[in-house]
XYZ file of C-alpha atoms in Angstrom:
495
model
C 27.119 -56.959 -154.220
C 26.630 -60.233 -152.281
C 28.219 -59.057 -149.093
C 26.081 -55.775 -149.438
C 22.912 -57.884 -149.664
C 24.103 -60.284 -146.798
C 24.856 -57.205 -144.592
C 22.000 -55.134 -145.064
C 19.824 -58.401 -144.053
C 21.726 -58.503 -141.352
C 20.643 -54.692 -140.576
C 16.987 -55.131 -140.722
C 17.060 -58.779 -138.763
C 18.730 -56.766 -136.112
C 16.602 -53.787 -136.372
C 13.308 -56.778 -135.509
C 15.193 -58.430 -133.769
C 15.297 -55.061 -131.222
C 12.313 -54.179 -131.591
C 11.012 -57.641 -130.428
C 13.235 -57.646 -127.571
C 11.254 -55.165 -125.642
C 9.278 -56.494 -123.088
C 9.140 -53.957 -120.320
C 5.359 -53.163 -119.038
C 4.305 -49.869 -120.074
C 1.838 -48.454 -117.693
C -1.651 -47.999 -118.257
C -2.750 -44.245 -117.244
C -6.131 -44.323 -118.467
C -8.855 -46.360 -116.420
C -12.084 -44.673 -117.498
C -13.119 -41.897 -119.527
C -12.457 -39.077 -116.750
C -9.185 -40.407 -117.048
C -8.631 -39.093 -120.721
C -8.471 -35.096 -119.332
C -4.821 -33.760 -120.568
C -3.567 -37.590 -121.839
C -2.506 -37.743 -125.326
C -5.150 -39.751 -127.730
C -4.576 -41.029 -131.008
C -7.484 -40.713 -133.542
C -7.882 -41.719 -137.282
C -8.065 -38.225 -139.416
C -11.401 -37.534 -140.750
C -13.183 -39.670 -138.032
C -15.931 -38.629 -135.715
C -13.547 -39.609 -132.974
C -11.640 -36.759 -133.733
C -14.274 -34.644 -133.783
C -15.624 -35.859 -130.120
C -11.824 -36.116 -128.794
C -11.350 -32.292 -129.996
C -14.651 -31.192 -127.990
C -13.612 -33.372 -125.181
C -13.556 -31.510 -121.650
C -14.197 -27.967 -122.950
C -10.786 -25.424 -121.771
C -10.466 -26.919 -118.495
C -10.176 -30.751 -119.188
C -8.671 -31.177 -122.907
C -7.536 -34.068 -124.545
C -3.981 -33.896 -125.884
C -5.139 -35.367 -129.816
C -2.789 -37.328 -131.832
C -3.968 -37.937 -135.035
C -2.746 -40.205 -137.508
C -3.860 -41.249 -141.051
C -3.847 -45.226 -140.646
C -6.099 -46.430 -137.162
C -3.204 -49.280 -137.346
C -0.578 -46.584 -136.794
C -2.352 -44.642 -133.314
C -2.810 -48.650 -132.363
C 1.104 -49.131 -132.804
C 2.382 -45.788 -130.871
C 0.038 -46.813 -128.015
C 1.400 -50.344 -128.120
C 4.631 -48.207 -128.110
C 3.652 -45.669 -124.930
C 3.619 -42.574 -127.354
C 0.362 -41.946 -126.283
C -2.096 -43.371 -123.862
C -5.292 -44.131 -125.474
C -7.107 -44.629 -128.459
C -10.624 -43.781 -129.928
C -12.147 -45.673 -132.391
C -15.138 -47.194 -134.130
C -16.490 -50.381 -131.502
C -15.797 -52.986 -134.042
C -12.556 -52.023 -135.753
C -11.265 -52.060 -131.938
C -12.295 -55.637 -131.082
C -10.212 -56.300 -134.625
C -7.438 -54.717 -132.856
C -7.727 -56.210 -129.313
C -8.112 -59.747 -130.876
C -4.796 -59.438 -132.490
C -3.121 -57.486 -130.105
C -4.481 -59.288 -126.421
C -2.231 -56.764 -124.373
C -4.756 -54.128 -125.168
C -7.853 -54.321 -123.690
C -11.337 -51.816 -124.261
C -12.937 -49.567 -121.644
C -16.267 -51.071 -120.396
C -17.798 -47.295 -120.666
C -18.599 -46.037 -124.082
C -16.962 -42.978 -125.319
C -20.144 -42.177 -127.594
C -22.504 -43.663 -129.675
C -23.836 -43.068 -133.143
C -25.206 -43.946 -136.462
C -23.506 -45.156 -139.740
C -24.850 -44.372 -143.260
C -23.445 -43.942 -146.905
C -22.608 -41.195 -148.484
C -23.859 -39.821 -152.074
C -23.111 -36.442 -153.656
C -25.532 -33.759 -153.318
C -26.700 -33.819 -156.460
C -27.264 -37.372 -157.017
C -30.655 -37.485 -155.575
C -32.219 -40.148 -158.061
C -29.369 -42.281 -157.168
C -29.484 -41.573 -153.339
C -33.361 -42.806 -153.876
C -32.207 -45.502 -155.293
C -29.867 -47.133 -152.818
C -32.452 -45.868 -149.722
C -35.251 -48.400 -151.170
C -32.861 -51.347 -152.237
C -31.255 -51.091 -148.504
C -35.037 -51.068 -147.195
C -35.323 -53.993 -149.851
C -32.417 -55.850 -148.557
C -33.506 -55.586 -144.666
C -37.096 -56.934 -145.978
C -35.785 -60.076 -147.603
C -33.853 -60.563 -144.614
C -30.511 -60.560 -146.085
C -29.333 -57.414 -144.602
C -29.634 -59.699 -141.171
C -27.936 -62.522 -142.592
C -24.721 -60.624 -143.454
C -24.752 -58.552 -140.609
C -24.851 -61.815 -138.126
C -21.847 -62.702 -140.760
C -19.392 -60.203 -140.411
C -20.438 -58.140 -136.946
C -22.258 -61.314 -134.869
C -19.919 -63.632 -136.517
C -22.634 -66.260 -135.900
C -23.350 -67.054 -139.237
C -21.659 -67.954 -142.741
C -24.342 -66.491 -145.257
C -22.815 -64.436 -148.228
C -24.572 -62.708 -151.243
C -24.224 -63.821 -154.509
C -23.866 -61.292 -156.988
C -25.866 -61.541 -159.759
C -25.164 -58.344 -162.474
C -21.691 -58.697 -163.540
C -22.060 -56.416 -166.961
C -22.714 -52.824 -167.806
C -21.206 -49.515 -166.524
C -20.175 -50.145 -162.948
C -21.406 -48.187 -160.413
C -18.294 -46.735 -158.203
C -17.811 -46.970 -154.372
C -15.029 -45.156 -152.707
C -14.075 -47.181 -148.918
C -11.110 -47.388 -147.046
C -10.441 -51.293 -146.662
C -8.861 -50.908 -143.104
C -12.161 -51.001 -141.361
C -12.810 -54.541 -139.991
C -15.239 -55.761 -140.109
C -16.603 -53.372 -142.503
C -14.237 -53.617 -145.315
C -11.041 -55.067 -145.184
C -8.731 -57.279 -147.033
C -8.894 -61.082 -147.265
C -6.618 -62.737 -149.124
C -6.407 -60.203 -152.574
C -10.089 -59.409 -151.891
C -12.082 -56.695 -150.100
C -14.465 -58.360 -147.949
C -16.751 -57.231 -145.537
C -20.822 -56.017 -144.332
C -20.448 -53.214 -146.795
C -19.164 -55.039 -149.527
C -21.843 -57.245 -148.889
C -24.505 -54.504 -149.223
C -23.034 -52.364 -152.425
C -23.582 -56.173 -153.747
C -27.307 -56.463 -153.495
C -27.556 -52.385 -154.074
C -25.630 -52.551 -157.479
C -27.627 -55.888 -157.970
C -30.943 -53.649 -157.265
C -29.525 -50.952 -159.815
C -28.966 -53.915 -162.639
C -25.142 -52.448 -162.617
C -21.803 -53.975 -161.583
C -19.588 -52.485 -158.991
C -16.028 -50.949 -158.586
C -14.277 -50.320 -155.303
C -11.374 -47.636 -154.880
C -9.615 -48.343 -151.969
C -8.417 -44.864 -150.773
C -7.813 -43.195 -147.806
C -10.236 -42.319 -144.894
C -10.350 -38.932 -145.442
C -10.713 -38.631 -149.448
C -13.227 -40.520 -149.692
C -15.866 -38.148 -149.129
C -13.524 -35.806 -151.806
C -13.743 -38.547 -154.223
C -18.103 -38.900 -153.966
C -18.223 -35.303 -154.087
C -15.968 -34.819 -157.177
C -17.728 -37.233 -158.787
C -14.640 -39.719 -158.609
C -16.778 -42.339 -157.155
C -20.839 -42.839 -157.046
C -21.292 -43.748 -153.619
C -18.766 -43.974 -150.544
C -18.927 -46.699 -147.571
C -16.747 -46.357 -144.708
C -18.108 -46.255 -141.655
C -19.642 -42.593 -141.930
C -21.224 -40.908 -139.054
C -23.803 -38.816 -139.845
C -22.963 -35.245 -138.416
C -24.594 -31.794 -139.358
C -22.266 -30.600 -140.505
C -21.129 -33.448 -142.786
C -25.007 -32.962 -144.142
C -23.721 -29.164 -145.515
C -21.781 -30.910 -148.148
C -22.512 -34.442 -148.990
C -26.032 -36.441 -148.685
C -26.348 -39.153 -146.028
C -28.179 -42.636 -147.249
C -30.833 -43.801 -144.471
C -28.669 -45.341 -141.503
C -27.679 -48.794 -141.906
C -26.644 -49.957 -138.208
C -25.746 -48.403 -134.537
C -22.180 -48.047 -133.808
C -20.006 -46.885 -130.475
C -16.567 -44.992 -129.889
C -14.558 -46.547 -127.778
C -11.504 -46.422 -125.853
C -8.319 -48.457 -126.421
C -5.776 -48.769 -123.607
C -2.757 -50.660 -122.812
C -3.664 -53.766 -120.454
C -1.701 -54.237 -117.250
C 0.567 -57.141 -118.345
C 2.568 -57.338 -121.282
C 2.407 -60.218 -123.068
C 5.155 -61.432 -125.151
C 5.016 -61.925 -128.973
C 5.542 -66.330 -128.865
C 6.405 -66.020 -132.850
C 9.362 -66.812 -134.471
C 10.986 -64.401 -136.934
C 9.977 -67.195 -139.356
C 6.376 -67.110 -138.593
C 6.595 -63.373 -138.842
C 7.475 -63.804 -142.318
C 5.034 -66.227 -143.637
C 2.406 -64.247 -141.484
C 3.089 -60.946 -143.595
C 4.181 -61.812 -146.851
C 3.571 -65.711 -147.560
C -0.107 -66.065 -146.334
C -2.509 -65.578 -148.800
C 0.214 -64.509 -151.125
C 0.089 -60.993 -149.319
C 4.005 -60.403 -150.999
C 2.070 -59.446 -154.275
C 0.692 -56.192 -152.474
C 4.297 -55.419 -152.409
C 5.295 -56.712 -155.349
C 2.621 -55.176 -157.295
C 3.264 -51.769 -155.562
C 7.169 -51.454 -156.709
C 5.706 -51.870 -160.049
C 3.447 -48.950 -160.140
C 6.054 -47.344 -158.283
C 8.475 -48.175 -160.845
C 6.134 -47.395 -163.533
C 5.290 -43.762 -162.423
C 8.485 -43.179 -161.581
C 10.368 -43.826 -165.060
C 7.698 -41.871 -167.535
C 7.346 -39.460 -165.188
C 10.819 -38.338 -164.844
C 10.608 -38.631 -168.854
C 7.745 -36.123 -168.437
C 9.724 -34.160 -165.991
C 12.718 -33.617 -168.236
C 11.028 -32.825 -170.878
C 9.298 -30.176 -169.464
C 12.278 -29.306 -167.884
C 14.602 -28.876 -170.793
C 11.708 -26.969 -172.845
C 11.307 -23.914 -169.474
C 15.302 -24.105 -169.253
C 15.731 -23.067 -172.416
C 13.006 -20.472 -172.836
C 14.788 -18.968 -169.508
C 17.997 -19.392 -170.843
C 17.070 -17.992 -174.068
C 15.568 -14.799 -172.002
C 18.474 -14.189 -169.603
C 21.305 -14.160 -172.939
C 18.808 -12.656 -175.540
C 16.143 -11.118 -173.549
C 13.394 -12.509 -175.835
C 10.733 -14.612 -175.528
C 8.882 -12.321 -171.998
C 5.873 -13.552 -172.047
C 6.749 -17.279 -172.249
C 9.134 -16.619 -169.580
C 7.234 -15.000 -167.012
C 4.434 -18.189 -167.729
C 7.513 -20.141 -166.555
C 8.438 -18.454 -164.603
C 5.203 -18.639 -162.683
C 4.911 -22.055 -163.148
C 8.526 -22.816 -161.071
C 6.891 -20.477 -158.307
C 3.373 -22.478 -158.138
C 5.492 -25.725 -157.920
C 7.778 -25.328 -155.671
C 5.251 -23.409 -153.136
C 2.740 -26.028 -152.972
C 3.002 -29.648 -151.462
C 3.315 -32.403 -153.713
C 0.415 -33.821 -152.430
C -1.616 -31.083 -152.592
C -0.757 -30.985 -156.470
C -1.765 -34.692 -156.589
C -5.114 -34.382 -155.325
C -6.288 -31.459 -157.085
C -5.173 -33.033 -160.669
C -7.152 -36.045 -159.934
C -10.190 -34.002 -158.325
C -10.451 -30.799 -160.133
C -8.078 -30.763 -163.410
C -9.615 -34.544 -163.955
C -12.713 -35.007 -162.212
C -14.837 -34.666 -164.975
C -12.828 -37.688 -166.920
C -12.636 -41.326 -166.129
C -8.889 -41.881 -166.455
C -6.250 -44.324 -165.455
C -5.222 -43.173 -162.243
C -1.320 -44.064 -163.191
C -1.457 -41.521 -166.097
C -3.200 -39.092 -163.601
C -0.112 -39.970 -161.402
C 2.380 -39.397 -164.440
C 1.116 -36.128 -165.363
C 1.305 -34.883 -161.624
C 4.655 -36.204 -160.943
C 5.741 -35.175 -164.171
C 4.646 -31.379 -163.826
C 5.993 -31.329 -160.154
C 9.633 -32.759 -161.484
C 10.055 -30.759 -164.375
C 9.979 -27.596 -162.120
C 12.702 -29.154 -160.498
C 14.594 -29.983 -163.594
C 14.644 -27.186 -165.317
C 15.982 -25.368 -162.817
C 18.942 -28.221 -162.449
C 19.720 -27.620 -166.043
C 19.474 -23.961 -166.077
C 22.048 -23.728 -163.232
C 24.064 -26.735 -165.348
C 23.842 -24.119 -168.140
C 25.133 -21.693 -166.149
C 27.741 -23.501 -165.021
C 29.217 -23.130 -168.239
C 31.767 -20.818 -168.869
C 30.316 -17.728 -171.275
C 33.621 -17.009 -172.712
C 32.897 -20.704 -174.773
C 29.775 -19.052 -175.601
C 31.457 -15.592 -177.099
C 33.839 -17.712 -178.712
C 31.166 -19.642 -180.467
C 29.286 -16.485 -181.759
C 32.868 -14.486 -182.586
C 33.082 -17.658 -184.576
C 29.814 -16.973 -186.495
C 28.155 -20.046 -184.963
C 24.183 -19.335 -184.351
C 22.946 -19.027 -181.026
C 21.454 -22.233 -181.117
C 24.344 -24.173 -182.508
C 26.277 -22.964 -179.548
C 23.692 -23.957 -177.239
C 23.418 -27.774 -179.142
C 26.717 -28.394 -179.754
C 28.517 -26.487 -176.790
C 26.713 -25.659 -174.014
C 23.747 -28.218 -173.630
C 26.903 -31.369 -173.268
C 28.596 -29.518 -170.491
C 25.664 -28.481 -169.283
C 24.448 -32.436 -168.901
C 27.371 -33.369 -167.030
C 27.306 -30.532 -164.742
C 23.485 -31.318 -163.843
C 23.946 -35.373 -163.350
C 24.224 -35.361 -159.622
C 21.184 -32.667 -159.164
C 19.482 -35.203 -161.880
C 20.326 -38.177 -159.935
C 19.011 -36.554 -156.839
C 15.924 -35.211 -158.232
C 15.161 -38.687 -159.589
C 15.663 -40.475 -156.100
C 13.114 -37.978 -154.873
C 10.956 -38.553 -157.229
C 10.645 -42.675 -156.358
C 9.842 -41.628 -152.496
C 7.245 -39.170 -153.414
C 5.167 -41.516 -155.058
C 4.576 -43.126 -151.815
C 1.471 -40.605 -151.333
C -0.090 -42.092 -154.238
C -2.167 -43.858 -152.048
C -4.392 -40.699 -151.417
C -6.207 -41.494 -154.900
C -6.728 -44.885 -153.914
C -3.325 -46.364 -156.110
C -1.218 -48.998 -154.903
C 2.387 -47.943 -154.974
C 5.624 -49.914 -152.663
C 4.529 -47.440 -150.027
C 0.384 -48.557 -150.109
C 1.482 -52.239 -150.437
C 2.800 -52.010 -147.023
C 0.076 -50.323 -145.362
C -2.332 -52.889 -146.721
C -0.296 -55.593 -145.410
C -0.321 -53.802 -142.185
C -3.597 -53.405 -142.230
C -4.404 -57.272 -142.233
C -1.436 -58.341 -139.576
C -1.595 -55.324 -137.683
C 1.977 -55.581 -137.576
C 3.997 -52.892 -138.724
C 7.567 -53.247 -138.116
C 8.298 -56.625 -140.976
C 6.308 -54.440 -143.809
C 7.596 -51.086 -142.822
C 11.254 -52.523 -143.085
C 10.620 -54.358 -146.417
C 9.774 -51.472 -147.986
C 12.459 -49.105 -146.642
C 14.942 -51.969 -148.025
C 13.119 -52.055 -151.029
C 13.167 -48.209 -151.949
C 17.048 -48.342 -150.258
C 18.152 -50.993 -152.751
C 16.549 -48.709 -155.688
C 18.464 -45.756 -154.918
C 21.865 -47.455 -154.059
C 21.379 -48.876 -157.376
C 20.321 -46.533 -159.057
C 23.527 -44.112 -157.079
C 25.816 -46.803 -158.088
C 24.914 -46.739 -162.256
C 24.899 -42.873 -162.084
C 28.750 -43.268 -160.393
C 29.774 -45.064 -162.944
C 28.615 -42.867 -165.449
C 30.174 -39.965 -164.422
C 33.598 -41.634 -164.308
C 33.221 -42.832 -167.886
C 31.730 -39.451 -168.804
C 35.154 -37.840 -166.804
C 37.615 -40.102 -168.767
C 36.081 -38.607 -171.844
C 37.182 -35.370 -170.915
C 41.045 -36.697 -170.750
């Protein structure tokens, strides 16, 4: 175990290592906005940008558009030369150019527009609301003060929240939005932070954030998952059709990322790498606190999976030897179909949304019953074919032997049919711990999410990505290794 932890170290050092290694200048093609005709562009899904980009040069002049759920990811394949430009948001750019000084931004802007929050259409007393404490908030002056704080940077001033009790009043961001909302330390920070503060302050509530992604969180204010969403929005017509707009809060610009003309080589060590993504500001407990939802909605639902599973495998198996029980078959049978011909995801987001949107509840049970209903599809049809696998003559024997059909099935079948299904079991189990990485769609932190975040902050991606692939990769070769030495013991039984 010690020489399989020492070499696959040695893997992922070498794997940086590589990566680092490259220094060779990747060209810049893109010198101005004409320049953009038939390039490839990477985008953030669900922002304006992508909108613009699509519309960009009509039939004749398109743009080639990339788009990508993270605004750190487009950043990293243009770093990369998958593509040769990015838009984005004016300010979330400079983040990235600061960090990154072989980028550089065009001097002409792509676009410009208007940012505002977003409230549910029928929320109108509360859309009231949060238009006169923002018109409040510029009066007093503090709406200045912040924004010469976080977009000026030529100031220090930060609100003091005053209303700590009562039912909190729910915003739904995406923290990777510098300097807008992002993560400092443990802590979202940020202008809009700053302002759902003196709103919720104006309201006489306290506020919650859900950190999800970019393009739920106009799902989440519409399904009544959160109250109010900040993030950046661009007011658009046809964004008006299905959500209401707060009065604008500040001017923004898309812009255009490109490569610069020199490359300029990374000066850190591999040791400063480290303490840059996971010691500073203790940002290993994003990680750390990930694997343990991860672990967490993994184990119950795989509970909730098999026994789900077990329960439609025998009401099939039950049909196909007795033919009774149609009705409850062909519901289970309907229920394997619906499954298995929808995306996980898909499944995820409308349990929280639709099958829960009317109840406030813990988004890890949300993420247990989905996960749970998804695997037990899967299982039963593992066990059926493990009952299957069993030869019927054992079956005839047990009934020429006056056994009931359910004794046989206890006592006969069901303990062949266990060892017959482990591998499938294992399998489906493995699965299961990578598919909760899309738990970040309802705003939960899973191994996957912790990694973003942290990518997010450095806007480095290759230390967390490979943390976490070693993470889930020392989970299943665990997890591999205990099932392999169950089967042998469960084979020497058999002698």
């Amino acid at each position: 175990m010690h020489k399989f932890f020492i070499f696959t170290v040695a893997i992922f050092a070498f794997l940086f290592s590589a990566c680092e290694s490259k220094s060779d200048v990747i060209p810049n093609r893109v010198f101005c906005i004409n320049d953009l005709s038939h390039k490839k562009v990477g985008v953030q899904i669900g922002n304006t940008a992508d909108i613009y980009a699509t519309e960009y040069g009509g039939d004749t002049a398109k743009i080639d558009v990339e788009r990508y759920t993270k605004l750190a990811d487009a950043v990293q394949a243009l770093l990369q030369g998958k593509i040769d430009a990015v838009l984005s948001d004016d300010q979330p750019a400079k983040a990235f150019v600061r960090l990154n000084p072989s980028l550089r931004i065009l001097d002409e802007v792509f676009v410009s527009e208007t940012y505002a929050g977003v409230v549910a259409k029928e929320n109108l007393a509360l859309l009231d609301s949060i238009n006169v404490a923002m018109q409040k908030m510029r009066d007093e002056g503090i709406y200045d003060s912040v924004y010469n704080t976080f977009i000026n940077q030529t100031s220090n001033y930060h609100y003091q929240k005053k209303v700590t009790t009562g039912k909190p009043l729910v915003m739904a961001t995406n923290a990777q939005f510098p300097p807008y909302e992002y993560y400092e330390g443990q802590e979202i920070v940020g202008l809009e932070i700053e302002m759902i503060k003196y709103i919720t302050d104006y309201l006489n509530r306290p506020y919650e954030i859900q950190d999800i992604e970019f393009d739920a969180v106009i799902n989440a204010v519409m399904s009544g998952k959160a109250d109010v969403g900040f993030s950046g929005f661009t007011v658009t017509e046809d964004r008006k059709k299905s959500i209401n707009f707060t009065e604008p809060y500040t001017e923004s610009k898309i812009v255009v990322i490109v490569r610069g003309d020199k490359s300029l080589k990374n000066s850190e060590s591999f040791t400063e790498h480290l303490h840059k993504n996971f010691v500073k500001d203790s940002r290993w407990k994003f990680i750390a606190n990930g694997l343990v939802n991860t672990l967490i909605i993994s184990f119950f639902a795989a509970l909730v999976g098999i026994f789900i599973g077990f329960i439609i495998a025998q009401i099939r198996t039950t049909h196909e030897f007795n033919g009774s029980c149609k009705i409850l078959n062909k519901i289970a049978t309907a229920y394997i179909a619906v499954v298995r011909g929808t995306p996980m995801m898909v499944q995820l987001l409308i349990i929280y949304y639709i099958v829960f949107a009317s109840v406030n509840i813990d988004k890890i049970l949300v993420a247990v019953v989905a996960f749970g209903l998804n695997s037990g599809a899967y299982v039963s049809e593992i066990i059926r074919s493990g009952i299957k696998g069993v030869d019927p003559g054992q079956i005839e024997a047990g009934r020429s032997l006056g056994l009931k059909f359910k004794t046989i099935l206890l006592n006969v079948v069901y303990p062949q049919a266990f060892k017959n299904s482990l591998p499938a079991l294992t399998n489906e189990f493995i699965s299961l711990i990578k598919e909760t990485s899309i738990c970040g769609y309802i705003g939960l932190t899973d191994l996957t999410r912790g990694g973003d975040i942290i990518r997010s902050m450095t806007y480095e991606a290759m230390l967390p990505l490979l943390v976490v692939a070693a993470i889930y990769f020392v989970i299943v070769a665990g997890l591999s290794t205990c099932v392999s030495k169950l089967e042998k013991r469960l084979k020497k039984n058999e002698r």
